[in-house]
Amino acid sequence: MAASDNILDVAVIGAGMAGLTCAQLLRMAGYSVTVVEKSRGLGGRVATRRLQGTCADHGARYLQPTGLLLRRLVQVLSDRNIIEPWTDTVYELGSDQHPHLLAPGNWCTYYTAPAGMSAIGKFLGADLQILLNRRVAAISPTDSQTWHLTLHATDSAAEPDQELTAKAVVVAIPAPQALTLLEPHEGAVPLELLNKLRSVEFEPCISVMAGYPADRQQDLARRDSAWRAVAFPSEEKLAWVGIDSSKRRGSEVPVFVLQSTPGFAQGYLEAEDFQPAGEQLLARAAKYLLPWLDSPDWVQVHRWRYAFATRPLPEACLSAQVPVPVVCCGDWCGGNLVEGALASGIAAAGWVNGQLQGLTLPGEGFWDAIARE
């Protein structure tokens, strides 16, 4: 259904798993939809960094299909060779400061994408109208019962600032960022909705990507145990270490990804230079795992300010007529992580559809439908 007079049916703010899921459902039903994303890639925290002739997953480590929605998506992605099993064994650092295999009852098959986890976002974004490198600076309801969105370019190579007009808005970004957009309209936006956004709490994380000389592959082959990732349940600074290059087909050089504890990342929330944090985490990994991990050929460090929702909401999405329809969704609604994001995006699409024309939304097989288009 084409929009008239350049007015969109729906603008979706955020191209994470929730936003893309919601946008696809509404697009496939027949609505005109545009997704606005401040970064240059899709998937949100299901993210991949391209660097040094390779790539590294610096956000979501893997897909762990324990819920029904994620199992369905994993099946579709597996059938199309976008993801594949990575490991089905779990290692943790023990009290003797060595990696130990956990009991089989705690094992689960973890799936990763050989081309990088961002391939999942690219799949979900197929055929969507998406504006990358655009930050929504402000939204406001108009007298004509629409939303007006002001977009600022976040990349010097992007188009100049833009404006959009939509009949409904989906805010699919972390709750504190959603609050920034909606709080100026307190009075029009119900206080209850704003207070629920204020109640959501997040923990940060620092991710370190590090590459090593090709001859270190021999050292990896001589490890005492064949771990691909190790969790650190009791470490003060380091939470997880994974051999990211083991996800890649034919990788010739070792690439590791390290992730910090929330407490360690908290100390760098306002920092401008994250390299000291990366050096500390690499030193910890070298102490416990492989002594050469503190001497990489290259390092990049990324801070996730809103990595994990520690106090999510029980609702699948937050919605209001202000009087123009607006709904908030994300992995901080109705659960956590990827499964929660998918469920939240579906719920948001259903609510928006009910506020607009009540078209027929795709059923449970809509991921298969994406692949067929």
Coordinates of N, CA and C in Angstrom, one line a residue, residues 56-243:
A56 N 34.8 -9.7 13.1 CA 34.6 -10.2 14.5 C 33.3 -9.8 15.0
D57 N 32.6 -10.8 15.7 CA 31.3 -10.5 16.3 C 31.5 -9.9 17.7
H58 N 31.3 -8.6 17.8 CA 31.6 -7.9 19.0 C 30.3 -7.6 19.8
G59 N 29.2 -8.1 19.4 CA 28.0 -8.0 20.1 C 27.5 -9.4 20.6
A60 N 26.4 -9.8 20.1 CA 25.9 -11.1 20.5 C 26.9 -12.2 20.1
R61 N 27.2 -13.1 21.0 CA 28.2 -14.1 20.8 C 27.7 -15.2 19.8
Y62 N 26.5 -15.6 20.0 CA 25.9 -16.7 19.2 C 24.4 -16.6 19.4
L63 N 23.7 -17.5 18.7 CA 22.3 -17.7 18.9 C 22.1 -19.0 19.8
Q64 N 21.3 -18.9 20.8 CA 21.1 -20.0 21.7 C 19.6 -20.3 21.6
P65 N 19.1 -21.2 20.8 CA 17.7 -21.3 20.5 C 16.9 -22.1 21.5
T66 N 16.7 -21.5 22.7 CA 15.9 -22.2 23.7 C 14.5 -21.8 23.7
G67 N 14.1 -20.8 23.0 CA 12.7 -20.4 22.9 C 12.1 -20.8 21.6
L68 N 10.8 -20.8 21.5 CA 10.1 -21.3 20.3 C 10.4 -20.3 19.1
L69 N 10.3 -19.0 19.3 CA 10.5 -18.1 18.2 C 11.9 -18.2 17.6
L70 N 12.9 -18.2 18.5 CA 14.2 -18.3 18.1 C 14.6 -19.6 17.4
R71 N 13.9 -20.7 17.9 CA 14.1 -22.0 17.2 C 13.6 -21.9 15.8
R72 N 12.5 -21.3 15.6 CA 12.0 -21.2 14.2 C 12.9 -20.3 13.3
L73 N 13.4 -19.2 13.8 CA 14.3 -18.4 13.1 C 15.6 -19.1 12.8
V74 N 16.1 -19.8 13.8 CA 17.4 -20.6 13.6 C 17.2 -21.6 12.5
Q75 N 16.0 -22.3 12.4 CA 15.8 -23.3 11.4 C 15.8 -22.7 10.0
V76 N 15.1 -21.5 9.9 CA 15.1 -20.8 8.6 C 16.5 -20.4 8.2
L77 N 17.3 -19.8 9.1 CA 18.6 -19.3 8.8 C 19.6 -20.5 8.5
S78 N 19.4 -21.6 9.2 CA 20.2 -22.8 8.9 C 19.9 -23.4 7.6
D79 N 18.6 -23.4 7.2 CA 18.3 -24.0 5.9 C 18.9 -23.2 4.7
R80 N 19.1 -21.9 5.0 CA 19.7 -21.0 4.0 C 21.2 -20.8 4.1
N81 N 21.8 -21.6 5.0 CA 23.3 -21.6 5.2 C 23.8 -20.2 5.7
I82 N 22.9 -19.5 6.4 CA 23.3 -18.2 7.0 C 24.0 -18.4 8.3
I83 N 23.5 -19.4 9.1 CA 24.1 -19.8 10.3 C 24.4 -21.3 10.3
E84 N 25.2 -21.7 11.3 CA 25.6 -23.1 11.4 C 26.0 -23.4 12.9
P85 N 25.9 -24.6 13.3 CA 26.4 -24.9 14.7 C 27.8 -24.5 14.9
W86 N 28.1 -23.9 16.0 CA 29.5 -23.5 16.3 C 30.1 -24.4 17.4
T87 N 29.4 -24.6 18.5 CA 29.9 -25.5 19.5 C 28.7 -26.0 20.4
D88 N 28.8 -27.1 21.0 CA 27.7 -27.6 21.9 C 28.3 -27.9 23.2
T89 N 29.5 -27.4 23.5 CA 30.1 -27.6 24.8 C 30.4 -26.3 25.5
V90 N 30.3 -26.3 26.8 CA 30.5 -25.1 27.6 C 31.7 -25.2 28.5
Y91 N 32.6 -24.3 28.5 CA 33.7 -24.3 29.4 C 33.6 -23.1 30.3
E92 N 34.1 -23.3 31.6 CA 34.2 -22.2 32.5 C 35.5 -22.3 33.2
L93 N 36.0 -21.1 33.7 CA 37.2 -21.1 34.4 C 36.9 -21.6 35.8
G94 N 37.7 -22.6 36.2 CA 37.5 -23.2 37.5 C 38.3 -22.5 38.6
S95 N 38.1 -23.0 39.8 CA 38.9 -22.5 41.0 C 40.4 -22.6 40.9
D96 N 40.8 -23.6 40.0 CA 42.2 -23.8 39.8 C 42.8 -22.9 38.7
Q97 N 41.9 -22.0 38.2 CA 42.2 -21.0 37.2 C 42.6 -21.7 35.8
H98 N 41.9 -22.8 35.5 CA 42.0 -23.5 34.2 C 40.6 -23.7 33.7
P99 N 40.4 -23.8 32.3 CA 39.1 -24.0 31.8 C 38.7 -25.5 32.0
H100 N 37.4 -25.6 32.4 CA 36.8 -26.9 32.7 C 35.5 -27.1 31.9
L101 N 35.3 -28.3 31.4 CA 34.1 -28.6 30.7 C 32.9 -28.8 31.7
L102 N 31.8 -28.1 31.5 CA 30.7 -28.2 32.3 C 30.0 -29.5 32.1
A103 N 29.1 -29.9 33.0 CA 28.4 -31.2 32.9 C 27.5 -31.1 31.7
P104 N 27.3 -32.2 31.0 CA 26.5 -32.2 29.7 C 25.1 -31.7 29.9
G105 N 24.5 -31.8 31.1 CA 23.2 -31.2 31.3 C 23.1 -29.7 31.0
N106 N 24.2 -29.0 31.1 CA 24.3 -27.6 30.8 C 24.6 -27.2 29.4
W107 N 24.8 -28.2 28.5 CA 25.2 -27.9 27.2 C 24.0 -27.5 26.3
C108 N 24.3 -26.7 25.3 CA 23.3 -26.3 24.3 C 24.0 -26.0 23.0
T109 N 23.4 -26.4 21.9 CA 24.1 -26.0 20.6 C 24.0 -24.5 20.4
Y110 N 25.2 -23.9 20.2 CA 25.2 -22.5 19.9 C 25.4 -22.3 18.3
Y111 N 24.7 -21.4 17.8 CA 24.8 -21.2 16.3 C 25.4 -19.8 16.0
T112 N 26.3 -19.8 15.0 CA 26.9 -18.5 14.6 C 26.9 -18.4 13.1
A113 N 27.2 -17.2 12.6 CA 27.1 -17.0 11.2 C 28.6 -16.9 10.6
P114 N 29.0 -17.8 9.7 CA 30.3 -17.7 9.2 C 30.7 -16.3 8.6
A115 N 29.7 -15.7 8.0 CA 29.9 -14.3 7.4 C 29.8 -13.2 8.5
G116 N 29.6 -13.6 9.7 CA 29.4 -12.6 10.8 C 28.0 -12.5 11.2
M117 N 27.7 -12.3 12.5 CA 26.4 -12.3 13.1 C 25.5 -11.2 12.4
S118 N 26.1 -10.2 11.9 CA 25.3 -9.2 11.2 C 24.5 -9.7 10.0
A119 N 24.9 -10.9 9.5 CA 24.2 -11.5 8.4 C 22.8 -11.8 8.8
I120 N 22.5 -12.0 10.1 CA 21.1 -12.2 10.5 C 20.3 -11.0 10.3
G121 N 20.9 -9.8 10.7 CA 20.2 -8.6 10.5 C 19.9 -8.3 9.1
K122 N 20.9 -8.6 8.2 CA 20.7 -8.4 6.8 C 19.6 -9.2 6.2
F123 N 19.5 -10.5 6.7 CA 18.3 -11.3 6.3 C 17.0 -10.7 6.7
L124 N 16.9 -10.3 8.0 CA 15.7 -9.7 8.5 C 15.3 -8.4 7.8
G125 N 16.4 -7.7 7.3 CA 16.1 -6.4 6.6 C 15.9 -6.5 5.2
A126 N 15.8 -7.7 4.6 CA 15.6 -7.8 3.1 C 14.3 -7.1 2.7
D127 N 14.4 -6.3 1.6 CA 13.3 -5.6 1.0 C 12.7 -4.5 1.8
L128 N 13.3 -4.1 2.9 CA 12.8 -3.0 3.7 C 13.5 -1.7 3.2
Q129 N 12.7 -0.6 3.4 CA 13.3 0.7 3.1 C 14.0 1.1 4.4
I130 N 15.3 1.2 4.4 CA 16.1 1.5 5.6 C 17.0 2.7 5.3
L131 N 17.0 3.6 6.2 CA 17.9 4.8 6.2 C 19.0 4.6 7.2
L132 N 20.2 4.3 6.8 CA 21.3 4.0 7.7 C 22.1 5.3 8.0
N133 N 22.9 5.3 9.0 CA 23.6 6.5 9.4 C 22.7 7.7 9.7
R134 N 21.5 7.5 10.2 CA 20.6 8.5 10.6 C 20.1 8.4 12.0
R135 N 20.3 9.5 12.8 CA 19.9 9.5 14.1 C 18.6 10.3 14.2
V136 N 17.6 9.8 14.9 CA 16.4 10.5 15.0 C 16.6 11.5 16.2
A137 N 16.7 12.8 15.8 CA 17.0 13.8 16.8 C 15.8 14.2 17.6
A138 N 14.6 14.1 17.0 CA 13.3 14.5 17.7 C 12.2 13.9 16.9
I139 N 11.1 13.7 17.6 CA 9.8 13.3 17.0 C 8.8 14.2 17.7
S140 N 7.7 14.5 16.9 CA 6.6 15.3 17.5 C 5.3 15.1 16.8
P141 N 4.2 15.0 17.5 CA 2.9 14.8 16.9 C 2.5 16.1 16.2
T142 N 1.8 16.0 15.1 CA 1.4 17.2 14.3 C -0.1 17.4 14.4
D143 N -0.6 18.5 14.0 CA -2.0 18.8 14.0 C -2.8 17.9 13.0
S144 N -2.1 17.3 12.0 CA -2.7 16.5 11.0 C -2.7 15.0 11.4
Q145 N -2.6 14.7 12.7 CA -2.6 13.4 13.2 C -1.5 12.5 12.7
T146 N -0.3 13.0 12.6 CA 0.9 12.3 12.1 C 2.0 12.6 13.1
W147 N 3.1 11.8 12.9 CA 4.3 12.1 13.6 C 5.3 12.8 12.6
H148 N 6.0 13.8 13.1 CA 7.1 14.4 12.4 C 8.4 14.0 13.0
L149 N 9.3 13.4 12.2 CA 10.6 13.0 12.6 C 11.7 13.8 12.0
T150 N 12.6 14.3 12.8 CA 13.8 15.0 12.4 C 15.0 14.1 12.4
L151 N 15.7 13.9 11.3 CA 16.8 13.0 11.2 C 18.1 13.7 11.0
H152 N 19.1 13.4 11.8 CA 20.5 14.0 11.6 C 21.4 12.9 11.1
A153 N 22.3 13.3 10.1 CA 23.3 12.3 9.6 C 24.3 12.1 10.7
T154 N 24.7 10.8 10.8 CA 25.8 10.4 11.8 C 27.1 10.1 11.0
D155 N 27.1 10.2 9.7 CA 28.3 9.9 8.9 C 28.4 11.1 7.9
S156 N 29.7 11.6 7.8 CA 29.9 12.7 6.9 C 29.6 12.3 5.4
A157 N 29.6 11.0 5.1 CA 29.3 10.6 3.7 C 27.8 10.5 3.5
A158 N 27.0 10.5 4.6 CA 25.6 10.3 4.4 C 24.9 11.6 3.9
E159 N 23.6 11.4 3.5 CA 22.8 12.5 3.0 C 22.6 13.5 4.1
P160 N 22.4 14.8 3.7 CA 22.1 15.8 4.8 C 20.9 15.5 5.7
D161 N 20.7 16.3 6.7 CA 19.6 16.0 7.6 C 18.3 15.9 6.8
Q162 N 17.4 15.1 7.3 CA 16.1 14.8 6.6 C 15.0 14.9 7.6
E163 N 13.8 14.8 7.0 CA 12.5 14.8 7.8 C 11.6 13.7 7.3
L164 N 10.9 13.1 8.1 CA 9.9 12.1 7.8 C 8.6 12.4 8.4
T165 N 7.5 12.0 7.8 CA 6.2 12.1 8.4 C 5.5 10.7 8.3
A166 N 5.0 10.3 9.4 CA 4.4 8.9 9.5 C 3.1 8.9 10.3
K167 N 2.2 8.0 10.0 CA 1.0 7.9 10.7 C 1.1 7.2 12.1
A168 N 2.2 6.4 12.2 CA 2.5 5.7 13.5 C 4.1 5.6 13.6
V169 N 4.5 5.5 14.8 CA 6.0 5.4 15.1 C 6.2 4.2 16.0
V170 N 7.2 3.4 15.6 CA 7.7 2.3 16.4 C 9.1 2.7 16.9
V171 N 9.3 2.8 18.3 CA 10.5 3.2 18.9 C 11.2 1.9 19.4
A172 N 12.1 1.3 18.5 CA 12.7 0.0 18.8 C 14.2 0.2 19.2
I173 N 14.4 1.0 20.2 CA 15.8 1.3 20.7 C 15.7 1.1 22.3
P174 N 16.9 1.1 22.9 CA 16.9 0.9 24.4 C 16.0 2.0 25.1
A175 N 15.4 1.5 26.2 CA 14.5 2.4 26.9 C 15.0 3.8 27.2
P176 N 16.2 3.9 27.7 CA 16.7 5.3 28.0 C 16.7 6.2 26.8
Q177 N 17.0 5.6 25.6 CA 17.0 6.4 24.4 C 15.6 6.7 23.9
A178 N 14.7 5.8 24.1 CA 13.3 6.0 23.8 C 12.7 7.1 24.7
L179 N 13.1 7.1 26.0 CA 12.7 8.1 26.9 C 13.1 9.5 26.4
T180 N 14.3 9.6 25.9 CA 14.8 10.9 25.4 C 13.9 11.5 24.3
L181 N 13.4 10.6 23.5 CA 12.6 11.1 22.4 C 11.2 11.4 22.8
L182 N 10.7 10.7 23.8 CA 9.3 10.8 24.2 C 9.0 11.8 25.4
E183 N 10.1 12.0 26.2 CA 9.9 12.8 27.4 C 9.5 14.2 27.1
P184 N 10.0 14.8 26.0 CA 9.6 16.2 25.8 C 8.1 16.4 25.5
H185 N 7.4 15.2 25.3 CA 5.9 15.3 25.1 C 5.1 14.8 26.3
E186 N 5.7 14.9 27.4 CA 5.0 14.5 28.7 C 3.7 15.4 28.7
G187 N 2.6 14.7 29.0 CA 1.4 15.4 28.9 C 0.6 14.8 27.8
A188 N 1.2 14.8 26.6 CA 0.6 14.1 25.5 C 0.9 12.6 25.6
V189 N 2.1 12.3 25.9 CA 2.5 10.9 26.2 C 2.1 10.6 27.6
P190 N 1.4 9.5 27.9 CA 1.0 9.2 29.2 C 2.2 9.1 30.2
L191 N 2.0 9.6 31.4 CA 3.0 9.5 32.4 C 3.3 8.1 32.8
E192 N 2.4 7.2 32.7 CA 2.6 5.8 33.1 C 3.6 5.2 32.1
L193 N 3.5 5.5 30.8 CA 4.4 5.0 29.8 C 5.8 5.5 30.1
L194 N 6.0 6.8 30.4 CA 7.3 7.4 30.6 C 7.9 6.8 31.9
N195 N 7.1 6.6 32.9 CA 7.6 6.0 34.2 C 8.1 4.6 33.9
K196 N 7.4 3.8 33.1 CA 7.8 2.5 32.8 C 9.2 2.5 32.0
L197 N 9.3 3.4 31.1 CA 10.6 3.6 30.5 C 11.7 3.9 31.5
R198 N 11.4 4.8 32.4 CA 12.4 5.2 33.4 C 12.8 4.0 34.3
S199 N 11.9 3.0 34.5 CA 12.2 1.9 35.4 C 13.1 0.8 34.8
V200 N 13.3 0.8 33.5 CA 14.1 -0.2 32.9 C 15.6 0.1 33.2
E201 N 16.3 -0.9 33.6 CA 17.7 -0.7 33.9 C 18.6 -1.6 33.0
F202 N 19.8 -1.1 32.6 CA 20.7 -1.8 31.8 C 22.1 -1.9 32.5
E203 N 22.8 -2.9 32.0 CA 24.2 -3.0 32.4 C 25.1 -2.9 31.1
P204 N 26.2 -2.2 31.3 CA 27.1 -2.1 30.1 C 28.1 -3.2 29.9
C205 N 28.8 -3.2 28.8 CA 29.8 -4.2 28.5 C 30.8 -3.6 27.6
I206 N 32.0 -4.1 27.7 CA 33.1 -3.7 26.8 C 33.6 -4.9 26.1
S207 N 33.6 -4.8 24.8 CA 34.1 -5.9 23.9 C 35.4 -5.5 23.3
V208 N 36.3 -6.5 23.3 CA 37.6 -6.4 22.7 C 37.8 -7.3 21.6
M209 N 38.2 -6.8 20.4 CA 38.5 -7.6 19.3 C 40.0 -7.6 19.1
A210 N 40.7 -8.8 18.9 CA 42.1 -8.8 18.8 C 42.5 -9.9 17.8
G211 N 43.5 -9.5 17.0 CA 44.0 -10.4 16.0 C 45.5 -10.7 16.2
Y212 N 45.9 -11.9 15.9 CA 47.2 -12.4 16.2 C 47.9 -13.0 14.9
P213 N 49.2 -13.2 15.0 CA 50.0 -13.7 13.8 C 49.5 -15.1 13.5
A214 N 49.6 -15.5 12.2 CA 49.2 -16.8 11.7 C 49.8 -17.9 12.4
D215 N 51.1 -17.8 12.8 CA 51.8 -18.9 13.5 C 51.2 -19.2 14.9
R216 N 50.4 -18.4 15.4 CA 49.7 -18.7 16.7 C 48.7 -19.8 16.5
Q217 N 48.3 -20.1 15.3 CA 47.4 -21.2 15.1 C 47.9 -22.5 15.6
Q218 N 49.3 -22.7 15.6 CA 49.9 -23.9 16.1 C 49.7 -23.9 17.6
D219 N 49.8 -22.8 18.3 CA 49.7 -22.8 19.7 C 48.2 -23.2 20.1
L220 N 47.3 -22.7 19.3 CA 45.9 -23.1 19.6 C 45.7 -24.6 19.4
A221 N 46.3 -25.2 18.4 CA 46.2 -26.6 18.2 C 46.8 -27.4 19.4
R222 N 47.7 -26.8 20.1 CA 48.4 -27.5 21.2 C 47.7 -27.3 22.6
R223 N 46.5 -26.7 22.6 CA 45.8 -26.4 23.9 C 45.5 -27.7 24.6
D224 N 45.5 -27.7 25.9 CA 45.1 -28.8 26.7 C 43.7 -29.3 26.5
S225 N 42.8 -28.4 26.2 CA 41.4 -28.7 26.0 C 40.9 -27.9 24.7
A226 N 40.0 -28.5 24.1 CA 39.5 -27.9 22.8 C 38.4 -26.9 22.9
W227 N 38.6 -26.0 23.9 CA 37.5 -25.0 24.0 C 37.5 -24.0 22.9
R228 N 36.3 -23.5 22.6 CA 36.2 -22.4 21.6 C 35.8 -21.1 22.3
A229 N 35.3 -21.3 23.5 CA 34.9 -20.1 24.3 C 35.0 -20.5 25.8
V230 N 35.3 -19.6 26.7 CA 35.4 -19.8 28.1 C 34.7 -18.7 28.8
A231 N 33.8 -19.1 29.7 CA 33.1 -18.1 30.6 C 33.9 -18.0 31.9
F232 N 33.8 -16.8 32.5 CA 34.5 -16.5 33.8 C 33.5 -16.1 34.8
P233 N 32.9 -17.0 35.5 CA 31.8 -16.7 36.4 C 32.2 -15.9 37.6
S234 N 33.5 -15.9 38.0 CA 33.9 -15.3 39.3 C 35.0 -14.2 39.0
E235 N 35.3 -13.9 37.8 CA 36.4 -12.9 37.5 C 35.8 -11.5 37.7
E236 N 36.7 -10.6 38.2 CA 36.2 -9.3 38.5 C 36.1 -8.4 37.2
K237 N 36.9 -8.6 36.2 CA 36.9 -7.8 35.1 C 36.4 -8.5 33.8
L238 N 36.8 -9.8 33.7 CA 36.6 -10.5 32.4 C 35.5 -11.5 32.6
A239 N 34.5 -11.4 31.6 CA 33.3 -12.3 31.7 C 33.4 -13.5 30.7
W240 N 34.0 -13.2 29.5 CA 33.9 -14.2 28.4 C 35.1 -14.0 27.4
V241 N 35.6 -15.1 26.9 CA 36.6 -15.1 25.9 C 36.2 -16.1 24.8
G242 N 36.2 -15.7 23.5 CA 35.9 -16.7 22.5 C 36.9 -16.6 21.3
I243 N 37.1 -17.7 20.7 CA 38.0 -17.7 19.5 C 37.1 -17.4 18.3

